[in-house]
Amino acid sequence: MAYPEINEVVNTSEGIHTLFQYSAEIVPIFLPLTLFVLFMITFVGSLFASNRFGNGNPAASFAAAAYLTTIVAFFFQLIPDLINNTTVIITLMVSVLATLFLFFGPKNPV
Amino acid sequence: MGIKEMFVSFLLVGLFFVAMVNFGANLAIDNGSNQTILSDPRINATFQDTQAELFQAYDTSNSSRTSFETDEIKANSDNLIITSIKGVGTAIGGSLAGIYNLLFGVSADILNIPAVVLATLTAILGISIVFFSWRAYRAGS
C-alpha cells in the first residue's frame, strides 16, 4: 500500500481536525498549496475587480491577498501538526514585503 | 520619497510585523493552543529584535529632538533672526508634543495601548518635529 488509509490512522471521534491532520500528513504540500491558491485567487480577483471600476492598484491587491493568507495561516497553526512553521514564516515575510511595496511602490493606480 | 517619509514607512512596517506576530500569538493563547507562533525560535528572535529596534528608534528620536533644540546655531550676521526662528520652531514642537502627551499619555493606560505602538508614534512625532523645525530654518515657512 502506498500510504496508510484514513480509517487506519484517524480516529475521527477526536474531532474534525483529525481529517485535516491526516491530509497534511499524507500530502505535506497540500495546505501550503491551499494557502498559495487562496493568495492567488484574492490577488487576481481583487486586481481585476478593481480594474473593472478603473481604480486598480496592484500593490493594494497584493497586500490584501498577503494579509488574508497570513491570517489564515495563523488559524491553521492553531491545530497541531497541520502546518509547518516555515510556511507561516513565509506568509509573514510576504506580508511584510507587501507592506513595503505598498509604502514604497508606485502610488498611481493602474 | 523624502527621507522623513522613508523613515516613517520603515517604522510602520516594523510596527506592522510586531502587530501581526502579536495577533498570531494572542489568537493561539485565546483559543487554548499549546503552541504559538512565538514558539518558533526564528520568529521569536526576529520579533524581539524588531521590538528592540522600535524602542531604540524612540530613544534616538527623543534624544535627537532634544539635542536639535539645544544646539547652538552659529552664523555671522543673521544670528538674531535665526535664533528667533529657532525659538518659534521649538515652541511649536513643544506644543505638538504637549498635545500628543495629552491625547496618548492619558488614554494609553485606559485603552491598554502597547508600549511599542506608543514608542513608534513618539519616534515619528519626534522626527517630524525636527524636520519641520529644520524646514522653518531653511525656508522660513
PDB file of C-alpha atoms in Angstrom:
ATOM      1  CA  MET A   1       0.000   0.000   0.000  1.00  0.00           C
ATOM      2  CA  ALA A   2       1.326   3.373  -0.936  1.00  0.00           C
ATOM      3  CA  TYR A   3       0.041   5.259   2.072  1.00  0.00           C
ATOM      4  CA  PRO A   4      -1.975   4.490   5.202  1.00  0.00           C
ATOM      5  CA  GLU A   5      -5.677   4.900   4.635  1.00  0.00           C
ATOM      6  CA  ILE A   6      -7.793   7.224   6.678  1.00  0.00           C
ATOM      7  CA  ASN A   7      -9.687   4.523   8.575  1.00  0.00           C
ATOM      8  CA  GLU A   8      -6.384   3.013   9.712  1.00  0.00           C
ATOM      9  CA  VAL A   9      -4.766   6.077  11.253  1.00  0.00           C
ATOM     10  CA  VAL A  10      -7.512   8.568  12.034  1.00  0.00           C
ATOM     11  CA  ASN A  11      -9.853   8.451  14.986  1.00  0.00           C
ATOM     12  CA  THR A  12     -12.489  10.918  13.840  1.00  0.00           C
ATOM     13  CA  SER A  13     -14.251  10.797  17.199  1.00  0.00           C
ATOM     14  CA  GLU A  14     -11.481  13.095  18.441  1.00  0.00           C
ATOM     15  CA  GLY A  15     -12.744  15.847  16.203  1.00  0.00           C
ATOM     16  CA  ILE A  16     -12.930  17.061  12.646  1.00  0.00           C
ATOM     17  CA  HIS A  17      -9.432  18.463  12.858  1.00  0.00           C
ATOM     18  CA  THR A  18      -8.118  14.891  12.544  1.00  0.00           C
ATOM     19  CA  LEU A  19      -9.209  14.873   8.898  1.00  0.00           C
ATOM     20  CA  PHE A  20      -7.086  17.922   8.173  1.00  0.00           C
ATOM     21  CA  GLN A  21      -4.167  16.482  10.116  1.00  0.00           C
ATOM     22  CA  TYR A  22      -4.451  13.288   8.059  1.00  0.00           C
ATOM     23  CA  SER A  23      -4.353  15.186   4.757  1.00  0.00           C
ATOM     24  CA  ALA A  24      -1.382  17.243   5.969  1.00  0.00           C
ATOM     25  CA  GLU A  25       0.466  14.074   6.983  1.00  0.00           C
ATOM     26  CA  ILE A  26      -0.171  12.189   3.735  1.00  0.00           C
ATOM     27  CA  VAL A  27       0.373  15.129   1.366  1.00  0.00           C
ATOM     28  CA  PRO A  28       2.573  17.685   3.174  1.00  0.00           C
ATOM     29  CA  ILE A  29       2.332  20.186   0.300  1.00  0.00           C
ATOM     30  CA  PHE A  30      -1.481  20.233   0.390  1.00  0.00           C
ATOM     31  CA  LEU A  31      -2.086  23.006   2.898  1.00  0.00           C
ATOM     32  CA  PRO A  32       0.762  25.284   1.722  1.00  0.00           C
ATOM     33  CA  LEU A  33      -0.649  24.870  -1.770  1.00  0.00           C
ATOM     34  CA  THR A  34      -4.112  25.757  -0.451  1.00  0.00           C
ATOM     35  CA  LEU A  35      -2.666  28.928   1.036  1.00  0.00           C
ATOM     36  CA  PHE A  36      -0.985  29.767  -2.257  1.00  0.00           C
ATOM     37  CA  VAL A  37      -4.223  29.230  -4.155  1.00  0.00           C
ATOM     38  CA  LEU A  38      -6.060  31.457  -1.669  1.00  0.00           C
ATOM     39  CA  PHE A  39      -3.402  34.112  -2.191  1.00  0.00           C
ATOM     40  CA  MET A  40      -3.622  33.953  -5.989  1.00  0.00           C
ATOM     41  CA  ILE A  41      -7.421  33.995  -6.045  1.00  0.00           C
ATOM     42  CA  THR A  42      -7.556  37.003  -3.718  1.00  0.00           C
ATOM     43  CA  PHE A  43      -4.802  38.862  -5.553  1.00  0.00           C
ATOM     44  CA  VAL A  44      -6.036  38.275  -9.084  1.00  0.00           C
ATOM     45  CA  GLY A  45      -9.703  38.659  -8.128  1.00  0.00           C
ATOM     46  CA  SER A  46      -9.114  41.913  -6.279  1.00  0.00           C
ATOM     47  CA  LEU A  47      -6.912  43.307  -9.051  1.00  0.00           C
ATOM     48  CA  PHE A  48      -9.293  42.555 -11.907  1.00  0.00           C
ATOM     49  CA  ALA A  49     -12.363  43.613  -9.948  1.00  0.00           C
ATOM     50  CA  SER A  50     -10.804  46.973  -9.111  1.00  0.00           C
ATOM     51  CA  ASN A  51      -9.515  47.340 -12.685  1.00  0.00           C
ATOM     52  CA  ARG A  52     -13.080  46.985 -13.892  1.00  0.00           C
ATOM     53  CA  PHE A  53     -14.020  50.081 -11.927  1.00  0.00           C
ATOM     54  CA  GLY A  54     -10.939  51.965 -13.056  1.00  0.00           C
ATOM     55  CA  ASN A  55      -9.076  52.103  -9.745  1.00  0.00           C
ATOM     56  CA  GLY A  56      -6.882  49.043  -9.884  1.00  0.00           C
ATOM     57  CA  ASN A  57      -3.873  49.094  -7.581  1.00  0.00           C
ATOM     58  CA  PRO A  58      -1.592  46.027  -7.803  1.00  0.00           C
ATOM     59  CA  ALA A  59       0.217  46.906  -4.579  1.00  0.00           C
ATOM     60  CA  ALA A  60      -3.029  47.132  -2.604  1.00  0.00           C
ATOM     61  CA  SER A  61      -4.342  43.872  -4.085  1.00  0.00           C
ATOM     62  CA  PHE A  62      -1.044  42.128  -3.345  1.00  0.00           C
ATOM     63  CA  ALA A  63      -1.077  43.421   0.222  1.00  0.00           C
ATOM     64  CA  ALA A  64      -4.703  42.415   0.822  1.00  0.00           C
ATOM     65  CA  ALA A  65      -4.005  38.904  -0.503  1.00  0.00           C
ATOM     66  CA  ALA A  66      -0.871  38.599   1.638  1.00  0.00           C
ATOM     67  CA  TYR A  67      -2.628  39.737   4.823  1.00  0.00           C
ATOM     68  CA  LEU A  68      -5.542  37.346   4.281  1.00  0.00           C
ATOM     69  CA  THR A  69      -3.178  34.432   3.604  1.00  0.00           C
ATOM     70  CA  THR A  70      -1.161  35.200   6.742  1.00  0.00           C
ATOM     71  CA  ILE A  71      -4.269  35.344   8.923  1.00  0.00           C
ATOM     72  CA  VAL A  72      -5.499  32.024   7.511  1.00  0.00           C
ATOM     73  CA  ALA A  73      -2.038  30.547   8.133  1.00  0.00           C
ATOM     74  CA  PHE A  74      -2.296  31.683  11.763  1.00  0.00           C
ATOM     75  CA  PHE A  75      -5.640  29.887  12.047  1.00  0.00           C
ATOM     76  CA  PHE A  76      -4.119  26.763  10.506  1.00  0.00           C
ATOM     77  CA  GLN A  77      -1.320  26.897  13.049  1.00  0.00           C
ATOM     78  CA  LEU A  78      -3.797  26.546  15.919  1.00  0.00           C
ATOM     79  CA  ILE A  79      -4.203  22.856  15.013  1.00  0.00           C
ATOM     80  CA  PRO A  80      -1.087  20.878  15.970  1.00  0.00           C
ATOM     81  CA  ASP A  81       0.934  19.303  13.146  1.00  0.00           C
ATOM     82  CA  LEU A  82      -1.232  20.883  10.486  1.00  0.00           C
ATOM     83  CA  ILE A  83       1.136  23.405   9.009  1.00  0.00           C
ATOM     84  CA  ASN A  84       4.867  23.857   9.059  1.00  0.00           C
ATOM     85  CA  ASN A  85       6.351  26.827  10.917  1.00  0.00           C
ATOM     86  CA  THR A  86       8.360  27.554   7.801  1.00  0.00           C
ATOM     87  CA  THR A  87       5.145  28.094   5.826  1.00  0.00           C
ATOM     88  CA  VAL A  88       3.855  30.538   8.442  1.00  0.00           C
ATOM     89  CA  ILE A  89       7.163  32.424   8.358  1.00  0.00           C
ATOM     90  CA  ILE A  90       6.965  32.635   4.558  1.00  0.00           C
ATOM     91  CA  THR A  91       3.429  34.053   4.669  1.00  0.00           C
ATOM     92  CA  LEU A  92       4.540  36.540   7.334  1.00  0.00           C
ATOM     93  CA  MET A  93       7.504  37.650   5.215  1.00  0.00           C
ATOM     94  CA  VAL A  94       5.289  38.009   2.137  1.00  0.00           C
ATOM     95  CA  SER A  95       3.009  40.247   4.230  1.00  0.00           C
ATOM     96  CA  VAL A  96       5.964  42.397   5.266  1.00  0.00           C
ATOM     97  CA  LEU A  97       7.148  42.582   1.645  1.00  0.00           C
ATOM     98  CA  ALA A  98       3.646  43.536   0.548  1.00  0.00           C
ATOM     99  CA  THR A  99       3.571  46.307   3.160  1.00  0.00           C
ATOM    100  CA  LEU A 100       6.961  47.542   1.970  1.00  0.00           C
ATOM    101  CA  PHE A 101       5.737  47.525  -1.603  1.00  0.00           C
ATOM    102  CA  LEU A 102       2.595  49.355  -0.528  1.00  0.00           C
ATOM    103  CA  PHE A 103       4.641  52.119   1.083  1.00  0.00           C
ATOM    104  CA  PHE A 104       7.455  52.377  -1.435  1.00  0.00           C
ATOM    105  CA  GLY A 105       5.785  51.197  -4.644  1.00  0.00           C
ATOM    106  CA  PRO A 106       4.183  53.373  -7.319  1.00  0.00           C
ATOM    107  CA  LYS A 107       1.366  55.416  -5.919  1.00  0.00           C
ATOM    108  CA  ASN A 108      -0.676  55.807  -9.106  1.00  0.00           C
ATOM    109  CA  PRO A 109      -3.281  53.119  -9.610  1.00  0.00           C
ATOM    110  CA  VAL A 110      -3.445  51.295 -12.928  1.00  0.00           C
TER     111      VAL A 110
ATOM    112  CA  MET B   1      10.156  59.895  -1.483  1.00  0.00           C
ATOM    113  CA  GLY B   2      11.792  62.103   1.144  1.00  0.00           C
ATOM    114  CA  ILE B   3      13.920  60.835   3.976  1.00  0.00           C
ATOM    115  CA  LYS B   4      11.202  61.563   6.519  1.00  0.00           C
ATOM    116  CA  GLU B   5       8.636  59.529   4.579  1.00  0.00           C
ATOM    117  CA  MET B   6      11.147  56.703   4.235  1.00  0.00           C
ATOM    118  CA  PHE B   7      11.876  56.754   7.971  1.00  0.00           C
ATOM    119  CA  VAL B   8       8.176  56.759   8.868  1.00  0.00           C
ATOM    120  CA  SER B   9       7.450  53.961   6.370  1.00  0.00           C
ATOM    121  CA  PHE B  10      10.168  51.707   7.770  1.00  0.00           C
ATOM    122  CA  LEU B  11       8.954  52.336  11.309  1.00  0.00           C
ATOM    123  CA  LEU B  12       5.390  51.479  10.330  1.00  0.00           C
ATOM    124  CA  VAL B  13       6.486  48.293   8.536  1.00  0.00           C
ATOM    125  CA  GLY B  14       8.314  47.211  11.692  1.00  0.00           C
ATOM    126  CA  LEU B  15       5.252  48.029  13.790  1.00  0.00           C
ATOM    127  CA  PHE B  16       3.089  46.054  11.355  1.00  0.00           C
ATOM    128  CA  PHE B  17       5.329  42.992  11.738  1.00  0.00           C
ATOM    129  CA  VAL B  18       5.145  43.240  15.541  1.00  0.00           C
ATOM    130  CA  ALA B  19       1.364  43.625  15.356  1.00  0.00           C
ATOM    131  CA  MET B  20       0.947  40.578  13.058  1.00  0.00           C
ATOM    132  CA  VAL B  21       3.086  38.338  15.270  1.00  0.00           C
ATOM    133  CA  ASN B  22       1.246  39.570  18.375  1.00  0.00           C
ATOM    134  CA  PHE B  23      -2.060  38.814  16.659  1.00  0.00           C
ATOM    135  CA  GLY B  24      -0.923  35.276  15.859  1.00  0.00           C
ATOM    136  CA  ALA B  25       0.351  34.676  19.396  1.00  0.00           C
ATOM    137  CA  ASN B  26      -2.795  36.087  21.047  1.00  0.00           C
ATOM    138  CA  LEU B  27      -5.008  34.052  18.707  1.00  0.00           C
ATOM    139  CA  ALA B  28      -3.258  30.874  19.819  1.00  0.00           C
ATOM    140  CA  ILE B  29      -3.412  31.811  23.519  1.00  0.00           C
ATOM    141  CA  ASP B  30      -7.100  32.807  23.357  1.00  0.00           C
ATOM    142  CA  ASN B  31      -8.018  29.508  21.673  1.00  0.00           C
ATOM    143  CA  GLY B  32      -6.079  27.333  24.083  1.00  0.00           C
ATOM    144  CA  SER B  33      -3.500  26.113  21.608  1.00  0.00           C
ATOM    145  CA  ASN B  34      -0.403  24.613  23.161  1.00  0.00           C
ATOM    146  CA  GLN B  35       1.873  26.129  20.519  1.00  0.00           C
ATOM    147  CA  THR B  36       2.066  29.731  19.462  1.00  0.00           C
ATOM    148  CA  ILE B  37       3.878  31.394  16.622  1.00  0.00           C
ATOM    149  CA  LEU B  38       6.411  32.669  19.164  1.00  0.00           C
ATOM    150  CA  SER B  39       7.375  29.063  19.960  1.00  0.00           C
ATOM    151  CA  ASP B  40       9.459  29.134  16.805  1.00  0.00           C
ATOM    152  CA  PRO B  41      12.918  30.441  17.791  1.00  0.00           C
ATOM    153  CA  ARG B  42      13.407  32.238  14.465  1.00  0.00           C
ATOM    154  CA  ILE B  43      10.204  34.254  14.713  1.00  0.00           C
ATOM    155  CA  ASN B  44      10.783  34.863  18.421  1.00  0.00           C
ATOM    156  CA  ALA B  45      14.289  36.224  17.846  1.00  0.00           C
ATOM    157  CA  THR B  46      13.177  38.433  14.946  1.00  0.00           C
ATOM    158  CA  PHE B  47      10.184  39.663  16.937  1.00  0.00           C
ATOM    159  CA  GLN B  48      12.301  40.583  19.962  1.00  0.00           C
ATOM    160  CA  ASP B  49      14.872  42.318  17.741  1.00  0.00           C
ATOM    161  CA  THR B  50      12.217  44.308  15.878  1.00  0.00           C
ATOM    162  CA  GLN B  51      10.611  45.419  19.133  1.00  0.00           C
ATOM    163  CA  ALA B  52      14.004  46.438  20.495  1.00  0.00           C
ATOM    164  CA  GLU B  53      14.731  48.400  17.303  1.00  0.00           C
ATOM    165  CA  LEU B  54      11.409  50.248  17.558  1.00  0.00           C
ATOM    166  CA  PHE B  55      12.126  51.209  21.167  1.00  0.00           C
ATOM    167  CA  GLN B  56      15.634  52.236  20.106  1.00  0.00           C
ATOM    168  CA  ALA B  57      14.106  54.446  17.394  1.00  0.00           C
ATOM    169  CA  TYR B  58      12.008  56.091  20.094  1.00  0.00           C
ATOM    170  CA  ASP B  59      15.080  56.762  22.270  1.00  0.00           C
ATOM    171  CA  THR B  60      17.085  58.059  19.317  1.00  0.00           C
ATOM    172  CA  SER B  61      14.268  60.273  18.092  1.00  0.00           C
ATOM    173  CA  ASN B  62      13.798  61.760  21.564  1.00  0.00           C
ATOM    174  CA  SER B  63      17.496  62.441  22.060  1.00  0.00           C
ATOM    175  CA  SER B  64      17.810  63.842  18.516  1.00  0.00           C
ATOM    176  CA  ARG B  65      14.929  66.226  19.120  1.00  0.00           C
ATOM    177  CA  THR B  66      16.382  67.349  22.433  1.00  0.00           C
ATOM    178  CA  SER B  67      19.860  67.927  21.019  1.00  0.00           C
ATOM    179  CA  PHE B  68      18.382  69.703  17.962  1.00  0.00           C
ATOM    180  CA  GLU B  69      16.516  72.117  20.212  1.00  0.00           C
ATOM    181  CA  THR B  70      19.525  72.789  22.409  1.00  0.00           C
ATOM    182  CA  ASP B  71      22.009  73.109  19.544  1.00  0.00           C
ATOM    183  CA  GLU B  72      23.574  76.476  19.208  1.00  0.00           C
ATOM    184  CA  ILE B  73      23.245  77.934  15.724  1.00  0.00           C
ATOM    185  CA  LYS B  74      26.357  79.783  14.698  1.00  0.00           C
ATOM    186  CA  ALA B  75      26.060  82.375  11.975  1.00  0.00           C
ATOM    187  CA  ASN B  76      27.763  85.647  11.182  1.00  0.00           C
ATOM    188  CA  SER B  77      25.303  88.407  10.642  1.00  0.00           C
ATOM    189  CA  ASP B  78      21.908  86.681  10.830  1.00  0.00           C
ATOM    190  CA  ASN B  79      22.289  85.199  14.302  1.00  0.00           C
ATOM    191  CA  LEU B  80      19.409  87.123  15.865  1.00  0.00           C
ATOM    192  CA  ILE B  81      16.918  86.191  13.132  1.00  0.00           C
ATOM    193  CA  ILE B  82      17.892  82.530  13.106  1.00  0.00           C
ATOM    194  CA  THR B  83      17.658  82.363  16.889  1.00  0.00           C
ATOM    195  CA  SER B  84      14.129  83.772  16.727  1.00  0.00           C
ATOM    196  CA  ILE B  85      13.067  81.241  14.115  1.00  0.00           C
ATOM    197  CA  LYS B  86      14.624  78.505  16.197  1.00  0.00           C
ATOM    198  CA  GLY B  87      12.575  79.678  19.167  1.00  0.00           C
ATOM    199  CA  VAL B  88       9.381  79.515  17.090  1.00  0.00           C
ATOM    200  CA  GLY B  89      10.231  76.021  15.903  1.00  0.00           C
ATOM    201  CA  THR B  90      10.954  74.894  19.448  1.00  0.00           C
ATOM    202  CA  ALA B  91       7.713  76.410  20.732  1.00  0.00           C
ATOM    203  CA  ILE B  92       5.587  74.742  18.054  1.00  0.00           C
ATOM    204  CA  GLY B  93       7.376  71.450  18.578  1.00  0.00           C
ATOM    205  CA  GLY B  94       6.815  71.726  22.303  1.00  0.00           C
ATOM    206  CA  SER B  95       3.106  72.434  21.880  1.00  0.00           C
ATOM    207  CA  LEU B  96       2.765  69.465  19.471  1.00  0.00           C
ATOM    208  CA  ALA B  97       4.472  67.220  21.988  1.00  0.00           C
ATOM    209  CA  GLY B  98       2.228  68.578  24.739  1.00  0.00           C
ATOM    210  CA  ILE B  99      -0.959  67.828  22.796  1.00  0.00           C
ATOM    211  CA  TYR B 100       0.403  64.384  21.914  1.00  0.00           C
ATOM    212  CA  ASN B 101       1.079  63.631  25.589  1.00  0.00           C
ATOM    213  CA  LEU B 102      -2.387  64.879  26.446  1.00  0.00           C
ATOM    214  CA  LEU B 103      -4.045  62.608  23.889  1.00  0.00           C
ATOM    215  CA  PHE B 104      -1.985  59.453  24.197  1.00  0.00           C
ATOM    216  CA  GLY B 105      -0.367  59.721  27.596  1.00  0.00           C
ATOM    217  CA  VAL B 106      -3.655  59.759  29.438  1.00  0.00           C
ATOM    218  CA  SER B 107      -5.538  57.339  27.218  1.00  0.00           C
ATOM    219  CA  ALA B 108      -2.708  54.810  26.827  1.00  0.00           C
ATOM    220  CA  ASP B 109      -3.406  53.203  30.194  1.00  0.00           C
ATOM    221  CA  ILE B 110      -7.167  53.274  29.730  1.00  0.00           C
ATOM    222  CA  LEU B 111      -7.100  51.837  26.210  1.00  0.00           C
ATOM    223  CA  ASN B 112      -4.216  49.447  27.000  1.00  0.00           C
ATOM    224  CA  ILE B 113      -2.186  50.687  24.035  1.00  0.00           C
ATOM    225  CA  PRO B 114       1.003  48.611  23.878  1.00  0.00           C
ATOM    226  CA  ALA B 115       4.238  50.396  24.693  1.00  0.00           C
ATOM    227  CA  VAL B 116       5.781  49.576  21.329  1.00  0.00           C
ATOM    228  CA  VAL B 117       2.941  51.376  19.500  1.00  0.00           C
ATOM    229  CA  LEU B 118       3.386  54.484  21.658  1.00  0.00           C
ATOM    230  CA  ALA B 119       7.140  54.340  21.180  1.00  0.00           C
ATOM    231  CA  THR B 120       6.778  54.175  17.386  1.00  0.00           C
ATOM    232  CA  LEU B 121       4.263  57.043  17.293  1.00  0.00           C
ATOM    233  CA  THR B 122       6.506  59.131  19.536  1.00  0.00           C
ATOM    234  CA  ALA B 123       9.521  58.416  17.321  1.00  0.00           C
ATOM    235  CA  ILE B 124       7.550  59.510  14.236  1.00  0.00           C
ATOM    236  CA  LEU B 125       6.391  62.661  16.028  1.00  0.00           C
ATOM    237  CA  GLY B 126       9.912  63.498  17.227  1.00  0.00           C
ATOM    238  CA  ILE B 127      11.466  63.150  13.797  1.00  0.00           C
ATOM    239  CA  SER B 128       8.595  65.105  12.202  1.00  0.00           C
ATOM    240  CA  ILE B 129       9.176  67.978  14.650  1.00  0.00           C
ATOM    241  CA  VAL B 130      12.883  68.012  13.836  1.00  0.00           C
ATOM    242  CA  PHE B 131      12.248  68.075  10.075  1.00  0.00           C
ATOM    243  CA  PHE B 132       9.546  70.707  10.464  1.00  0.00           C
ATOM    244  CA  SER B 133      11.860  72.930  12.502  1.00  0.00           C
ATOM    245  CA  TRP B 134      14.703  72.421  10.027  1.00  0.00           C
ATOM    246  CA  ARG B 135      12.421  73.405   7.147  1.00  0.00           C
ATOM    247  CA  ALA B 136      11.465  76.543   9.100  1.00  0.00           C
ATOM    248  CA  TYR B 137      15.158  77.438   9.466  1.00  0.00           C
ATOM    249  CA  ARG B 138      15.921  76.834   5.815  1.00  0.00           C
ATOM    250  CA  ALA B 139      12.919  78.320   4.091  1.00  0.00           C
ATOM    251  CA  GLY B 140      11.414  80.494   6.770  1.00  0.00           C
ATOM    252  CA  SER B 141       7.941  78.921   6.469  1.00  0.00           C
TER     253      SER B 141
END
